PDB file of C-alpha atoms and ligand atoms in Angstrom:
ATOM      1  CA  MET A  18      89.379 -30.132 -20.550  1.00  0.00           C
ATOM      2  CA  SER A  19      88.736 -33.527 -18.954  1.00  0.00           C
ATOM      3  CA  VAL A  20      86.679 -35.966 -20.974  1.00  0.00           C
ATOM      4  CA  TYR A  21      84.170 -38.621 -19.997  1.00  0.00           C
ATOM      5  CA  ASP A  22      85.737 -42.036 -19.379  1.00  0.00           C
ATOM      6  CA  PRO A  23      83.200 -44.859 -19.893  1.00  0.00           C
ATOM      7  CA  ALA A  24      85.340 -47.168 -17.708  1.00  0.00           C
ATOM      8  CA  ASN A  25      84.188 -45.375 -14.530  1.00  0.00           C
ATOM      9  CA  ILE A  26      82.433 -47.478 -11.888  1.00  0.00           C
ATOM     10  CA  PHE A  27      79.006 -45.851 -12.251  1.00  0.00           C
ATOM     11  CA  ALA A  28      79.031 -46.419 -16.017  1.00  0.00           C
ATOM     12  CA  LYS A  29      79.773 -50.083 -15.263  1.00  0.00           C
ATOM     13  CA  ILE A  30      76.837 -50.194 -12.841  1.00  0.00           C
ATOM     14  CA  LEU A  31      74.607 -48.609 -15.491  1.00  0.00           C
ATOM     15  CA  ARG A  32      75.718 -51.235 -18.027  1.00  0.00           C
ATOM     16  CA  GLY A  33      75.080 -54.032 -15.522  1.00  0.00           C
ATOM     17  CA  GLU A  34      78.763 -54.949 -15.389  1.00  0.00           C
ATOM     18  CA  MET A  35      79.002 -54.206 -11.649  1.00  0.00           C
ATOM     19  CA  PRO A  36      76.389 -54.842  -8.940  1.00  0.00           C
ATOM     20  CA  ALA A  37      74.551 -52.128  -7.034  1.00  0.00           C
ATOM     21  CA  THR A  38      71.752 -51.977  -4.483  1.00  0.00           C
ATOM     22  CA  LYS A  39      69.209 -50.185  -6.646  1.00  0.00           C
ATOM     23  CA  VAL A  40      66.225 -48.267  -5.306  1.00  0.00           C
ATOM     24  CA  PHE A  41      64.901 -46.419  -8.373  1.00  0.00           C
ATOM     25  CA  GLU A  42      65.263 -46.654 -12.123  1.00  0.00           C
ATOM     26  CA  ASP A  43      63.527 -45.129 -15.121  1.00  0.00           C
ATOM     27  CA  ASP A  44      64.474 -44.153 -18.659  1.00  0.00           C
ATOM     28  CA  ALA A  45      66.659 -41.256 -17.507  1.00  0.00           C
ATOM     29  CA  ALA A  46      68.238 -42.135 -14.167  1.00  0.00           C
ATOM     30  CA  LEU A  47      69.267 -44.812 -11.710  1.00  0.00           C
ATOM     31  CA  ALA A  48      69.423 -44.459  -7.916  1.00  0.00           C
ATOM     32  CA  PHE A  49      71.393 -46.867  -5.745  1.00  0.00           C
ATOM     33  CA  MET A  50      72.932 -47.051  -2.314  1.00  0.00           C
ATOM     34  CA  ASP A  51      76.416 -45.656  -1.655  1.00  0.00           C
ATOM     35  CA  ILE A  52      78.762 -48.498  -0.605  1.00  0.00           C
ATOM     36  CA  MET A  53      80.548 -46.207   1.862  1.00  0.00           C
ATOM     37  CA  PRO A  54      77.538 -44.447   3.388  1.00  0.00           C
ATOM     38  CA  ARG A  55      78.064 -41.255   5.373  1.00  0.00           C
ATOM     39  CA  ALA A  56      74.576 -41.836   6.801  1.00  0.00           C
ATOM     40  CA  ASP A  57      72.115 -44.726   6.870  1.00  0.00           C
ATOM     41  CA  GLY A  58      70.174 -44.454   3.627  1.00  0.00           C
ATOM     42  CA  HIS A  59      72.927 -42.565   1.730  1.00  0.00           C
ATOM     43  CA  THR A  60      71.712 -42.770  -1.862  1.00  0.00           C
ATOM     44  CA  LEU A  61      73.283 -41.783  -5.187  1.00  0.00           C
ATOM     45  CA  VAL A  62      71.367 -40.663  -8.266  1.00  0.00           C
ATOM     46  CA  VAL A  63      73.061 -40.925 -11.678  1.00  0.00           C
ATOM     47  CA  PRO A  64      71.796 -40.083 -15.171  1.00  0.00           C
ATOM     48  CA  LYS A  65      71.797 -42.705 -17.903  1.00  0.00           C
ATOM     49  CA  ILE A  66      73.489 -40.310 -20.324  1.00  0.00           C
ATOM     50  CA  ALA A  67      77.289 -40.026 -20.270  1.00  0.00           C
ATOM     51  CA  ALA A  68      78.419 -36.868 -18.493  1.00  0.00           C
ATOM     52  CA  ARG A  69      81.455 -36.315 -16.301  1.00  0.00           C
ATOM     53  CA  ASN A  70      80.075 -33.559 -14.073  1.00  0.00           C
ATOM     54  CA  ILE A  71      78.326 -30.179 -13.981  1.00  0.00           C
ATOM     55  CA  PHE A  72      80.672 -28.784 -16.618  1.00  0.00           C
ATOM     56  CA  ASP A  73      79.749 -31.072 -19.517  1.00  0.00           C
ATOM     57  CA  ILE A  74      76.189 -32.216 -18.830  1.00  0.00           C
ATOM     58  CA  ALA A  75      73.646 -30.671 -21.208  1.00  0.00           C
ATOM     59  CA  PRO A  76      71.279 -28.270 -19.429  1.00  0.00           C
ATOM     60  CA  ALA A  77      68.237 -30.324 -20.449  1.00  0.00           C
ATOM     61  CA  ASP A  78      69.823 -33.503 -19.056  1.00  0.00           C
ATOM     62  CA  LEU A  79      70.678 -31.726 -15.798  1.00  0.00           C
ATOM     63  CA  SER A  80      67.123 -30.501 -15.567  1.00  0.00           C
ATOM     64  CA  THR A  81      65.827 -34.056 -16.007  1.00  0.00           C
ATOM     65  CA  LEU A  82      68.325 -35.386 -13.477  1.00  0.00           C
ATOM     66  CA  ILE A  83      67.475 -32.910 -10.720  1.00  0.00           C
ATOM     67  CA  GLN A  84      63.822 -33.890 -11.042  1.00  0.00           C
ATOM     68  CA  ARG A  85      64.818 -37.502 -10.341  1.00  0.00           C
ATOM     69  CA  VAL A  86      66.959 -36.305  -7.430  1.00  0.00           C
ATOM     70  CA  GLN A  87      63.955 -34.516  -5.953  1.00  0.00           C
ATOM     71  CA  HIS A  88      61.778 -37.597  -6.431  1.00  0.00           C
ATOM     72  CA  VAL A  89      64.274 -39.874  -4.706  1.00  0.00           C
ATOM     73  CA  ALA A  90      65.103 -37.315  -1.979  1.00  0.00           C
ATOM     74  CA  LYS A  91      61.454 -37.245  -0.939  1.00  0.00           C
ATOM     75  CA  ALA A  92      61.451 -41.039  -0.660  1.00  0.00           C
ATOM     76  CA  VAL A  93      64.730 -41.027   1.274  1.00  0.00           C
ATOM     77  CA  ARG A  94      63.278 -38.526   3.724  1.00  0.00           C
ATOM     78  CA  SER A  95      60.052 -40.425   4.296  1.00  0.00           C
ATOM     79  CA  GLY A  96      61.495 -43.941   4.023  1.00  0.00           C
ATOM     80  CA  MET A  97      64.304 -43.183   6.460  1.00  0.00           C
ATOM     81  CA  ALA A  98      62.118 -40.991   8.715  1.00  0.00           C
ATOM     82  CA  ALA A  99      64.764 -38.282   8.370  1.00  0.00           C
ATOM     83  CA  ASP A 100      64.519 -34.846   9.971  1.00  0.00           C
ATOM     84  CA  GLY A 101      66.282 -33.362   6.953  1.00  0.00           C
ATOM     85  CA  VAL A 102      68.200 -34.304   3.831  1.00  0.00           C
ATOM     86  CA  VAL A 103      71.504 -33.091   2.354  1.00  0.00           C
ATOM     87  CA  VAL A 104      71.869 -33.088  -1.430  1.00  0.00           C
ATOM     88  CA  GLN A 105      75.522 -32.895  -2.560  1.00  0.00           C
ATOM     89  CA  GLN A 106      77.273 -32.902  -5.925  1.00  0.00           C
ATOM     90  CA  PHE A 107      81.060 -32.636  -6.460  1.00  0.00           C
ATOM     91  CA  ASN A 108      83.020 -31.553  -9.547  1.00  0.00           C
ATOM     92  CA  GLU A 109      86.570 -32.613 -10.466  1.00  0.00           C
ATOM     93  CA  GLY A 110      89.115 -33.972  -8.020  1.00  0.00           C
ATOM     94  CA  PRO A 111      89.870 -30.712  -6.209  1.00  0.00           C
ATOM     95  CA  GLY A 112      86.110 -30.214  -5.948  1.00  0.00           C
ATOM     96  CA  GLY A 113      85.758 -33.521  -4.100  1.00  0.00           C
ATOM     97  CA  GLN A 114      84.700 -35.717  -7.038  1.00  0.00           C
ATOM     98  CA  MET A 115      86.030 -39.284  -6.989  1.00  0.00           C
ATOM     99  CA  VAL A 116      83.790 -40.997  -9.543  1.00  0.00           C
ATOM    100  CA  PHE A 117      83.662 -39.186 -12.862  1.00  0.00           C
ATOM    101  CA  HIS A 118      80.089 -39.864 -13.943  1.00  0.00           C
ATOM    102  CA  ILE A 119      77.921 -37.040 -12.650  1.00  0.00           C
ATOM    103  CA  HIS A 120      75.912 -37.985  -9.569  1.00  0.00           C
ATOM    104  CA  PHE A 121      74.022 -36.453  -6.695  1.00  0.00           C
ATOM    105  CA  HIS A 122      74.344 -37.668  -3.117  1.00  0.00           C
ATOM    106  CA  ILE A 123      71.210 -37.789  -0.963  1.00  0.00           C
ATOM    107  CA  LEU A 124      72.009 -38.028   2.736  1.00  0.00           C
ATOM    108  CA  PRO A 125      69.248 -38.334   5.304  1.00  0.00           C
ATOM    109  CA  ARG A 126      69.998 -36.440   8.520  1.00  0.00           C
ATOM    110  CA  TRP A 127      68.527 -36.691  11.998  1.00  0.00           C
ATOM    111  CA  THR A 128      68.779 -34.184  14.806  1.00  0.00           C
ATOM    112  CA  GLY A 129      71.816 -34.975  16.943  1.00  0.00           C
ATOM    113  CA  VAL A 130      73.162 -37.709  14.621  1.00  0.00           C
ATOM    114  CA  ALA A 131      76.594 -36.971  13.130  1.00  0.00           C
ATOM    115  CA  LEU A 132      77.718 -38.086   9.692  1.00  0.00           C
ATOM    116  CA  LYS A 133      79.769 -41.297   9.572  1.00  0.00           C
ATOM    117  CA  PRO A 134      83.470 -40.959   8.643  1.00  0.00           C
ATOM    118  CA  PRO A 135      84.317 -41.033   4.918  1.00  0.00           C
ATOM    119  CA  GLY A 136      85.868 -44.010   3.193  1.00  0.00           C
ATOM    120  CA  VAL A 137      84.423 -46.760   5.392  1.00  0.00           C
ATOM    121  CA  MET A 138      82.604 -49.637   3.726  1.00  0.00           C
ATOM    122  CA  GLY A 139      79.031 -49.942   4.946  1.00  0.00           C
ATOM    123  CA  ASP A 140      77.460 -53.031   6.480  1.00  0.00           C
ATOM    124  CA  LYS A 141      75.772 -54.946   3.652  1.00  0.00           C
ATOM    125  CA  ALA A 142      72.685 -55.898   5.647  1.00  0.00           C
ATOM    126  CA  ALA A 143      72.219 -52.342   6.929  1.00  0.00           C
ATOM    127  CA  ILE A 144      72.515 -50.945   3.396  1.00  0.00           C
ATOM    128  CA  GLU A 145      69.968 -53.469   2.114  1.00  0.00           C
ATOM    129  CA  ALA A 146      67.598 -52.661   4.991  1.00  0.00           C
ATOM    130  CA  ALA A 147      67.781 -48.931   4.200  1.00  0.00           C
ATOM    131  CA  ALA A 148      67.242 -49.650   0.496  1.00  0.00           C
ATOM    132  CA  ALA A 149      64.105 -51.644   1.309  1.00  0.00           C
ATOM    133  CA  LYS A 150      62.689 -48.679   3.243  1.00  0.00           C
ATOM    134  CA  ILE A 151      63.441 -46.278   0.388  1.00  0.00           C
ATOM    135  CA  ARG A 152      61.950 -48.642  -2.208  1.00  0.00           C
ATOM    136  CA  ALA A 153      58.819 -48.945  -0.078  1.00  0.00           C
ATOM    137  CA  ALA A 154      58.549 -45.152   0.087  1.00  0.00           C
ATOM    138  CA  LEU A 155      58.851 -44.995  -3.705  1.00  0.00           C
ATOM    139  CA  ALA A 156      56.229 -47.670  -4.324  1.00  0.00           C
TER     140      ALA A 156
HETATM  141  P1  5GP B   2      82.133 -38.376  -5.197  1.00  0.00           P
HETATM  142  O1  5GP B   2      82.672 -38.710  -6.551  1.00  0.00           O
HETATM  143  O2  5GP B   2      80.872 -37.587  -5.245  1.00  0.00           O
HETATM  144  O3  5GP B   2      83.146 -37.753  -4.291  1.00  0.00           O
HETATM  145  O4  5GP B   2      81.764 -39.702  -4.431  1.00  0.00           O
HETATM  146  C1  5GP B   2      81.620 -40.953  -5.037  1.00  0.00           C
HETATM  147  C2  5GP B   2      80.797 -41.803  -4.125  1.00  0.00           C
HETATM  148  O5  5GP B   2      80.644 -43.059  -4.724  1.00  0.00           O
HETATM  149  C3  5GP B   2      81.414 -42.040  -2.736  1.00  0.00           C
HETATM  150  O6  5GP B   2      80.483 -41.645  -1.739  1.00  0.00           O
HETATM  151  C4  5GP B   2      81.689 -43.524  -2.706  1.00  0.00           C
HETATM  152  O7  5GP B   2      81.446 -44.097  -1.447  1.00  0.00           O
HETATM  153  C5  5GP B   2      80.745 -44.066  -3.746  1.00  0.00           C
HETATM  154  N1  5GP B   2      81.225 -45.247  -4.436  1.00  0.00           N
HETATM  155  C6  5GP B   2      82.481 -45.470  -4.906  1.00  0.00           C
HETATM  156  N2  5GP B   2      82.541 -46.650  -5.539  1.00  0.00           N
HETATM  157  C7  5GP B   2      81.306 -47.196  -5.457  1.00  0.00           C
HETATM  158  C8  5GP B   2      80.754 -48.432  -5.922  1.00  0.00           C
HETATM  159  O8  5GP B   2      81.410 -49.272  -6.540  1.00  0.00           O
HETATM  160  N3  5GP B   2      79.429 -48.641  -5.672  1.00  0.00           N
HETATM  161  C9  5GP B   2      78.662 -47.739  -4.989  1.00  0.00           C
HETATM  162  N4  5GP B   2      77.380 -48.056  -4.778  1.00  0.00           N
HETATM  163  N5  5GP B   2      79.149 -46.565  -4.526  1.00  0.00           N
HETATM  164  C10 5GP B   2      80.459 -46.304  -4.764  1.00  0.00           C
END
């Protein structure tokens, strides 16, 4: 079974060793903007506990995390004036996971607007502008 590796990028963000455009933080979770957004306002929510994915996170921690995901998803929807929101979570490499600290994606969607291609770095100013809208919705 795969184990948690504390050298992953999200653990570094949580420890303050790497920068992130943060929109929400409390005792249990941190939400920040995806650097390769599939949509304007693409946000990630990570727990502060160490867990690799759905297979090793404690049920109580997952329960806490999904409440933060719901809280942030509501702000993403209203802040980004989205028509809908996709919540995604991937597990292990073949399951689409690239960063091995459990996280949920929140992607705002608008009627008629396609997702952006994967693997493309986002425009810094556009990411910051979306973050400001989401922070305002959370305030
Ligand atoms: P997953 O593991 O769910 O497939 O996706 C990981 C996500 O993390 C991707 O959407 C990717 O763009 C994002 N990502 C990878 N490295 C970084 C980083 O250093 N900072 C931020 N903010 N996002 C990242």
